[in-house]
Amino acid sequence: MERIKIAIVDDHKLVSKAIENMISFNPRFQVVMNCYNGEDFLKQLEHRKTFPEVVLMDINMPRKNGIETTMEITKNYPDLKVIALTMEDNESTIIGMLKAGAKGYLLKDMSPDILFDAINIVHEKGIFYTDIVTQSLLKIKTEAKENQEINSSLKERETQFIKLACSELTYKEIAEQMCVSPRTIDGYRDSIFAKLNVKTRVGIVLYAIKHDLC
């Protein structure tokens, strides 16, 4: 039976070595790379002829963290499957890794059996969900649905106003650019405040940046 090729990316050398030793006892797996940060890992990948199949990725690392590294892997090496293996259990970090392309998310205090199951399942089926990941995915889907509803409710002229609001133009100058009266601009602004649930122009700009509207 051909063993699953695994890479470990973790800046804690004792931890990464312990994980490597634990994995090496399992005849199903073979550790082919062990790197101490994302930048080193990506550089080594450029010169390899044989790639790992599953990458165990820490998140908080110097030079290039786990989210940044996973984003590059997803873009440039889509066949590599990343499993986050970390002590970070806060929701924003989980969502960040999943959005970057991670196929699983495990905490370092999990049992070896869970890690082995995760590697096997990600290798065979492409994704491994624990309860903590499922909850975060539900939030991602809810946010995506809400954002889609907001975006679809914006009229074309309101979207145009949002883009202009990201500039240094005054509301009067925006009215001139859009060839409407200042009163009409006030109407666009108030409508957008209500739809986006914001109260200031800064709130509009933050929304626009988040959704690539400016």
PDB file of C-alpha atoms in Angstrom:
ATOM      1  CA  MET A   1       0.000   0.000   0.000  1.00  0.00           C
ATOM      2  CA  GLU A   2       1.372   3.407  -0.992  1.00  0.00           C
ATOM      3  CA  ARG A   3       1.692   5.685   1.995  1.00  0.00           C
ATOM      4  CA  ILE A   4       0.075   9.138   2.159  1.00  0.00           C
ATOM      5  CA  LYS A   5       2.757  11.811   1.865  1.00  0.00           C
ATOM      6  CA  ILE A   6       2.520  14.441   4.583  1.00  0.00           C
ATOM      7  CA  ALA A   7       4.127  17.824   5.195  1.00  0.00           C
ATOM      8  CA  ILE A   8       4.276  19.533   8.593  1.00  0.00           C
ATOM      9  CA  VAL A   9       4.550  23.325   8.798  1.00  0.00           C
ATOM     10  CA  ASP A  10       5.021  24.495  12.391  1.00  0.00           C
ATOM     11  CA  ASP A  11       7.488  26.941  13.927  1.00  0.00           C
ATOM     12  CA  HIS A  12       7.589  25.056  17.246  1.00  0.00           C
ATOM     13  CA  LYS A  13      10.360  22.581  16.530  1.00  0.00           C
ATOM     14  CA  LEU A  14       9.649  20.280  19.467  1.00  0.00           C
ATOM     15  CA  VAL A  15       5.970  20.140  18.572  1.00  0.00           C
ATOM     16  CA  SER A  16       6.602  19.522  14.875  1.00  0.00           C
ATOM     17  CA  LYS A  17       9.114  16.776  15.687  1.00  0.00           C
ATOM     18  CA  ALA A  18       6.666  15.151  18.109  1.00  0.00           C
ATOM     19  CA  ILE A  19       3.946  15.220  15.442  1.00  0.00           C
ATOM     20  CA  GLU A  20       6.341  13.756  12.899  1.00  0.00           C
ATOM     21  CA  ASN A  21       7.312  10.935  15.261  1.00  0.00           C
ATOM     22  CA  MET A  22       3.669  10.194  16.048  1.00  0.00           C
ATOM     23  CA  ILE A  23       2.708  10.080  12.370  1.00  0.00           C
ATOM     24  CA  SER A  24       5.731   7.984  11.414  1.00  0.00           C
ATOM     25  CA  PHE A  25       4.548   5.137  13.653  1.00  0.00           C
ATOM     26  CA  ASN A  26       1.499   4.774  11.427  1.00  0.00           C
ATOM     27  CA  PRO A  27       2.312   2.611   8.375  1.00  0.00           C
ATOM     28  CA  ARG A  28      -0.283   4.524   6.326  1.00  0.00           C
ATOM     29  CA  PHE A  29       1.699   7.776   6.415  1.00  0.00           C
ATOM     30  CA  GLN A  30       5.076   9.157   5.416  1.00  0.00           C
ATOM     31  CA  VAL A  31       6.352  12.598   6.478  1.00  0.00           C
ATOM     32  CA  VAL A  32       8.191  14.015   3.457  1.00  0.00           C
ATOM     33  CA  MET A  33       8.587  17.644   4.605  1.00  0.00           C
ATOM     34  CA  ASN A  34       8.922  19.382   7.958  1.00  0.00           C
ATOM     35  CA  CYS A  35       9.232  23.182   7.731  1.00  0.00           C
ATOM     36  CA  TYR A  36       9.283  25.872  10.396  1.00  0.00           C
ATOM     37  CA  ASN A  37       7.336  28.608   8.612  1.00  0.00           C
ATOM     38  CA  GLY A  38       5.162  29.149   5.562  1.00  0.00           C
ATOM     39  CA  GLU A  39       7.773  31.016   3.573  1.00  0.00           C
ATOM     40  CA  ASP A  40      10.292  28.183   3.908  1.00  0.00           C
ATOM     41  CA  PHE A  41       7.631  25.630   2.975  1.00  0.00           C
ATOM     42  CA  LEU A  42       6.601  27.472  -0.199  1.00  0.00           C
ATOM     43  CA  LYS A  43      10.233  27.929  -1.263  1.00  0.00           C
ATOM     44  CA  GLN A  44      10.940  24.228  -0.808  1.00  0.00           C
ATOM     45  CA  LEU A  45       7.843  23.322  -2.828  1.00  0.00           C
ATOM     46  CA  GLU A  46       9.245  25.203  -5.823  1.00  0.00           C
ATOM     47  CA  HIS A  47      12.145  22.741  -6.079  1.00  0.00           C
ATOM     48  CA  ARG A  48      10.388  19.471  -5.293  1.00  0.00           C
ATOM     49  CA  LYS A  49       9.564  16.807  -7.842  1.00  0.00           C
ATOM     50  CA  THR A  50       7.431  14.800  -5.410  1.00  0.00           C
ATOM     51  CA  PHE A  51       4.824  16.799  -3.522  1.00  0.00           C
ATOM     52  CA  PRO A  52       3.118  16.046  -0.225  1.00  0.00           C
ATOM     53  CA  GLU A  53      -0.564  15.192  -0.453  1.00  0.00           C
ATOM     54  CA  VAL A  54      -1.706  16.488   2.952  1.00  0.00           C
ATOM     55  CA  VAL A  55      -0.233  19.486   4.762  1.00  0.00           C
ATOM     56  CA  LEU A  56      -0.593  19.920   8.533  1.00  0.00           C
ATOM     57  CA  MET A  57      -0.470  23.692   8.935  1.00  0.00           C
ATOM     58  CA  ASP A  58       0.091  25.747  12.070  1.00  0.00           C
ATOM     59  CA  ILE A  59      -1.380  29.253  12.012  1.00  0.00           C
ATOM     60  CA  ASN A  60       0.744  31.613  14.114  1.00  0.00           C
ATOM     61  CA  MET A  61       4.165  31.519  12.463  1.00  0.00           C
ATOM     62  CA  PRO A  62       6.807  34.149  11.639  1.00  0.00           C
ATOM     63  CA  ARG A  63       7.523  35.367   8.082  1.00  0.00           C
ATOM     64  CA  LYS A  64       4.333  33.868   6.623  1.00  0.00           C
ATOM     65  CA  ASN A  65       1.456  32.665   8.789  1.00  0.00           C
ATOM     66  CA  GLY A  66      -0.842  29.723   8.178  1.00  0.00           C
ATOM     67  CA  ILE A  67      -3.661  31.691   6.576  1.00  0.00           C
ATOM     68  CA  GLU A  68      -1.329  33.442   4.118  1.00  0.00           C
ATOM     69  CA  THR A  69       0.446  30.187   3.291  1.00  0.00           C
ATOM     70  CA  THR A  70      -2.811  28.300   2.796  1.00  0.00           C
ATOM     71  CA  MET A  71      -4.079  30.988   0.431  1.00  0.00           C
ATOM     72  CA  GLU A  72      -0.953  30.591  -1.732  1.00  0.00           C
ATOM     73  CA  ILE A  73      -1.211  26.800  -1.647  1.00  0.00           C
ATOM     74  CA  THR A  74      -4.863  26.960  -2.711  1.00  0.00           C
ATOM     75  CA  LYS A  75      -3.946  29.271  -5.583  1.00  0.00           C
ATOM     76  CA  ASN A  76      -0.730  27.643  -6.812  1.00  0.00           C
ATOM     77  CA  TYR A  77      -0.945  24.018  -5.618  1.00  0.00           C
ATOM     78  CA  PRO A  78      -4.682  23.176  -5.613  1.00  0.00           C
ATOM     79  CA  ASP A  79      -4.040  19.429  -5.274  1.00  0.00           C
ATOM     80  CA  LEU A  80      -2.393  19.891  -1.865  1.00  0.00           C
ATOM     81  CA  LYS A  81      -4.916  19.472   0.926  1.00  0.00           C
ATOM     82  CA  VAL A  82      -4.328  21.605   4.030  1.00  0.00           C
ATOM     83  CA  ILE A  83      -5.435  20.666   7.534  1.00  0.00           C
ATOM     84  CA  ALA A  84      -5.017  23.392  10.138  1.00  0.00           C
ATOM     85  CA  LEU A  85      -3.365  21.933  13.232  1.00  0.00           C
ATOM     86  CA  THR A  86      -3.191  24.633  15.873  1.00  0.00           C
ATOM     87  CA  MET A  87      -4.019  25.840  19.375  1.00  0.00           C
ATOM     88  CA  GLU A  88      -6.130  28.680  17.924  1.00  0.00           C
ATOM     89  CA  ASP A  89      -9.810  27.965  18.522  1.00  0.00           C
ATOM     90  CA  ASN A  90     -11.300  31.432  18.045  1.00  0.00           C
ATOM     91  CA  GLU A  91     -13.998  31.722  15.423  1.00  0.00           C
ATOM     92  CA  SER A  92     -12.375  34.412  13.272  1.00  0.00           C
ATOM     93  CA  THR A  93      -9.210  32.315  12.867  1.00  0.00           C
ATOM     94  CA  ILE A  94     -11.211  29.213  11.949  1.00  0.00           C
ATOM     95  CA  ILE A  95     -13.215  31.151   9.373  1.00  0.00           C
ATOM     96  CA  GLY A  96     -10.011  32.724   8.022  1.00  0.00           C
ATOM     97  CA  MET A  97      -8.405  29.329   7.472  1.00  0.00           C
ATOM     98  CA  LEU A  98     -11.515  27.831   5.879  1.00  0.00           C
ATOM     99  CA  LYS A  99     -11.868  30.784   3.522  1.00  0.00           C
ATOM    100  CA  ALA A 100      -8.177  30.443   2.647  1.00  0.00           C
ATOM    101  CA  GLY A 101      -8.873  26.880   1.511  1.00  0.00           C
ATOM    102  CA  ALA A 102      -8.152  24.594   4.481  1.00  0.00           C
ATOM    103  CA  LYS A 103      -9.919  21.229   4.222  1.00  0.00           C
ATOM    104  CA  GLY A 104      -9.948  20.565   7.953  1.00  0.00           C
ATOM    105  CA  TYR A 105      -9.284  22.262  11.280  1.00  0.00           C
ATOM    106  CA  LEU A 106      -7.904  20.431  14.321  1.00  0.00           C
ATOM    107  CA  LEU A 107      -6.698  21.565  17.718  1.00  0.00           C
ATOM    108  CA  LYS A 108      -3.334  20.235  18.866  1.00  0.00           C
ATOM    109  CA  ASP A 109      -4.812  18.621  21.955  1.00  0.00           C
ATOM    110  CA  MET A 110      -6.809  16.140  19.832  1.00  0.00           C
ATOM    111  CA  SER A 111      -6.080  12.424  20.076  1.00  0.00           C
ATOM    112  CA  PRO A 112      -3.793  10.693  17.532  1.00  0.00           C
ATOM    113  CA  ASP A 113      -6.783   8.675  16.276  1.00  0.00           C
ATOM    114  CA  ILE A 114      -8.649  11.871  15.327  1.00  0.00           C
ATOM    115  CA  LEU A 115      -5.589  13.196  13.516  1.00  0.00           C
ATOM    116  CA  PHE A 116      -5.164   9.924  11.610  1.00  0.00           C
ATOM    117  CA  ASP A 117      -8.868   9.877  10.710  1.00  0.00           C
ATOM    118  CA  ALA A 118      -8.674  13.472   9.514  1.00  0.00           C
ATOM    119  CA  ILE A 119      -5.675  12.772   7.284  1.00  0.00           C
ATOM    120  CA  ASN A 120      -7.320   9.702   5.770  1.00  0.00           C
ATOM    121  CA  ILE A 121     -10.663  11.406   5.188  1.00  0.00           C
ATOM    122  CA  VAL A 122      -9.148  14.581   3.718  1.00  0.00           C
ATOM    123  CA  HIS A 123      -6.936  12.493   1.432  1.00  0.00           C
ATOM    124  CA  GLU A 124      -9.809  10.305   0.251  1.00  0.00           C
ATOM    125  CA  LYS A 125     -12.827  12.623   0.339  1.00  0.00           C
ATOM    126  CA  GLY A 126     -11.295  16.085   0.329  1.00  0.00           C
ATOM    127  CA  ILE A 127     -12.669  17.527   3.559  1.00  0.00           C
ATOM    128  CA  PHE A 128     -12.944  16.739   7.277  1.00  0.00           C
ATOM    129  CA  TYR A 129     -15.441  18.545   9.505  1.00  0.00           C
ATOM    130  CA  THR A 130     -15.367  18.575  13.275  1.00  0.00           C
ATOM    131  CA  ASP A 131     -18.151  20.202  15.322  1.00  0.00           C
ATOM    132  CA  ILE A 132     -16.125  23.415  15.670  1.00  0.00           C
ATOM    133  CA  VAL A 133     -15.670  23.658  11.894  1.00  0.00           C
ATOM    134  CA  THR A 134     -19.335  22.899  11.189  1.00  0.00           C
ATOM    135  CA  GLN A 135     -20.432  25.778  13.417  1.00  0.00           C
ATOM    136  CA  SER A 136     -18.033  28.167  11.667  1.00  0.00           C
ATOM    137  CA  LEU A 137     -19.168  27.019   8.222  1.00  0.00           C
ATOM    138  CA  LEU A 138     -22.768  27.700   9.194  1.00  0.00           C
ATOM    139  CA  LYS A 139     -21.744  31.236  10.114  1.00  0.00           C
ATOM    140  CA  ILE A 140     -19.920  31.682   6.784  1.00  0.00           C
ATOM    141  CA  LYS A 141     -23.010  30.527   4.883  1.00  0.00           C
ATOM    142  CA  THR A 142     -25.272  32.804   6.939  1.00  0.00           C
ATOM    143  CA  GLU A 143     -23.010  35.818   6.355  1.00  0.00           C
ATOM    144  CA  ALA A 144     -22.736  35.011   2.644  1.00  0.00           C
ATOM    145  CA  LYS A 145     -26.508  34.783   2.349  1.00  0.00           C
ATOM    146  CA  GLU A 146     -26.997  38.062   4.205  1.00  0.00           C
ATOM    147  CA  ASN A 147     -24.374  39.802   2.055  1.00  0.00           C
ATOM    148  CA  GLN A 148     -25.942  38.418  -1.113  1.00  0.00           C
ATOM    149  CA  GLU A 149     -29.341  39.707  -0.001  1.00  0.00           C
ATOM    150  CA  ILE A 150     -27.878  43.149   0.748  1.00  0.00           C
ATOM    151  CA  ASN A 151     -25.997  43.300  -2.561  1.00  0.00           C
ATOM    152  CA  SER A 152     -29.059  42.239  -4.540  1.00  0.00           C
ATOM    153  CA  SER A 153     -31.158  44.891  -2.787  1.00  0.00           C
ATOM    154  CA  LEU A 154     -28.779  47.693  -3.814  1.00  0.00           C
ATOM    155  CA  LYS A 155     -29.911  49.574  -6.869  1.00  0.00           C
ATOM    156  CA  GLU A 156     -27.433  50.429  -9.612  1.00  0.00           C
ATOM    157  CA  ARG A 157     -27.356  54.101  -8.676  1.00  0.00           C
ATOM    158  CA  GLU A 158     -26.860  53.227  -5.006  1.00  0.00           C
ATOM    159  CA  THR A 159     -23.873  51.047  -5.904  1.00  0.00           C
ATOM    160  CA  GLN A 160     -22.491  53.931  -7.966  1.00  0.00           C
ATOM    161  CA  PHE A 161     -22.954  56.234  -4.978  1.00  0.00           C
ATOM    162  CA  ILE A 162     -21.100  53.775  -2.696  1.00  0.00           C
ATOM    163  CA  LYS A 163     -18.112  53.736  -5.056  1.00  0.00           C
ATOM    164  CA  LEU A 164     -18.009  57.538  -5.182  1.00  0.00           C
ATOM    165  CA  ALA A 165     -18.397  57.717  -1.399  1.00  0.00           C
ATOM    166  CA  CYS A 166     -15.064  55.908  -1.144  1.00  0.00           C
ATOM    167  CA  SER A 167     -13.363  58.884  -2.793  1.00  0.00           C
ATOM    168  CA  GLU A 168     -12.506  62.273  -1.317  1.00  0.00           C
ATOM    169  CA  LEU A 169     -15.452  63.911  -3.083  1.00  0.00           C
ATOM    170  CA  THR A 170     -17.964  65.837  -1.000  1.00  0.00           C
ATOM    171  CA  TYR A 171     -21.626  64.874  -1.202  1.00  0.00           C
ATOM    172  CA  LYS A 172     -22.208  67.969  -3.364  1.00  0.00           C
ATOM    173  CA  GLU A 173     -19.433  66.891  -5.738  1.00  0.00           C
ATOM    174  CA  ILE A 174     -20.848  63.359  -5.830  1.00  0.00           C
ATOM    175  CA  ALA A 175     -24.209  64.865  -6.839  1.00  0.00           C
ATOM    176  CA  GLU A 176     -22.497  66.701  -9.684  1.00  0.00           C
ATOM    177  CA  GLN A 177     -20.698  63.523 -10.814  1.00  0.00           C
ATOM    178  CA  MET A 178     -23.984  61.609 -10.833  1.00  0.00           C
ATOM    179  CA  CYS A 179     -25.886  64.500 -12.435  1.00  0.00           C
ATOM    180  CA  VAL A 180     -28.521  64.590  -9.690  1.00  0.00           C
ATOM    181  CA  SER A 181     -29.523  67.052  -7.004  1.00  0.00           C
ATOM    182  CA  PRO A 182     -27.984  67.058  -3.487  1.00  0.00           C
ATOM    183  CA  ARG A 183     -31.431  66.083  -2.187  1.00  0.00           C
ATOM    184  CA  THR A 184     -31.346  62.928  -4.336  1.00  0.00           C
ATOM    185  CA  ILE A 185     -27.887  62.113  -2.961  1.00  0.00           C
ATOM    186  CA  ASP A 186     -29.286  62.488   0.555  1.00  0.00           C
ATOM    187  CA  GLY A 187     -31.927  59.944  -0.410  1.00  0.00           C
ATOM    188  CA  TYR A 188     -29.310  57.480  -1.708  1.00  0.00           C
ATOM    189  CA  ARG A 189     -27.249  57.943   1.459  1.00  0.00           C
ATOM    190  CA  ASP A 190     -30.179  57.386   3.824  1.00  0.00           C
ATOM    191  CA  SER A 191     -31.345  54.326   1.875  1.00  0.00           C
ATOM    192  CA  ILE A 192     -27.855  52.810   1.966  1.00  0.00           C
ATOM    193  CA  PHE A 193     -27.504  53.552   5.698  1.00  0.00           C
ATOM    194  CA  ALA A 194     -30.679  51.537   6.269  1.00  0.00           C
ATOM    195  CA  LYS A 195     -29.751  48.642   3.970  1.00  0.00           C
ATOM    196  CA  LEU A 196     -26.194  48.282   5.285  1.00  0.00           C
ATOM    197  CA  ASN A 197     -27.150  49.022   8.884  1.00  0.00           C
ATOM    198  CA  VAL A 198     -24.481  51.726   9.179  1.00  0.00           C
ATOM    199  CA  LYS A 199     -24.692  55.295  10.410  1.00  0.00           C
ATOM    200  CA  THR A 200     -21.742  57.098   8.812  1.00  0.00           C
ATOM    201  CA  ARG A 201     -19.870  57.465   5.539  1.00  0.00           C
ATOM    202  CA  VAL A 202     -17.015  55.542   7.153  1.00  0.00           C
ATOM    203  CA  GLY A 203     -19.409  52.616   7.592  1.00  0.00           C
ATOM    204  CA  ILE A 204     -20.203  52.743   3.874  1.00  0.00           C
ATOM    205  CA  VAL A 205     -16.504  52.764   2.994  1.00  0.00           C
ATOM    206  CA  LEU A 206     -15.759  49.799   5.279  1.00  0.00           C
ATOM    207  CA  TYR A 207     -18.580  47.836   3.652  1.00  0.00           C
ATOM    208  CA  ALA A 208     -17.281  48.755   0.187  1.00  0.00           C
ATOM    209  CA  ILE A 209     -13.738  47.637   1.031  1.00  0.00           C
ATOM    210  CA  LYS A 210     -14.986  44.326   2.438  1.00  0.00           C
ATOM    211  CA  HIS A 211     -17.028  43.596  -0.696  1.00  0.00           C
ATOM    212  CA  ASP A 212     -14.586  44.972  -3.302  1.00  0.00           C
ATOM    213  CA  LEU A 213     -16.860  47.822  -4.349  1.00  0.00           C
ATOM    214  CA  CYS A 214     -14.166  50.488  -4.308  1.00  0.00           C
TER     215      CYS A 214
END
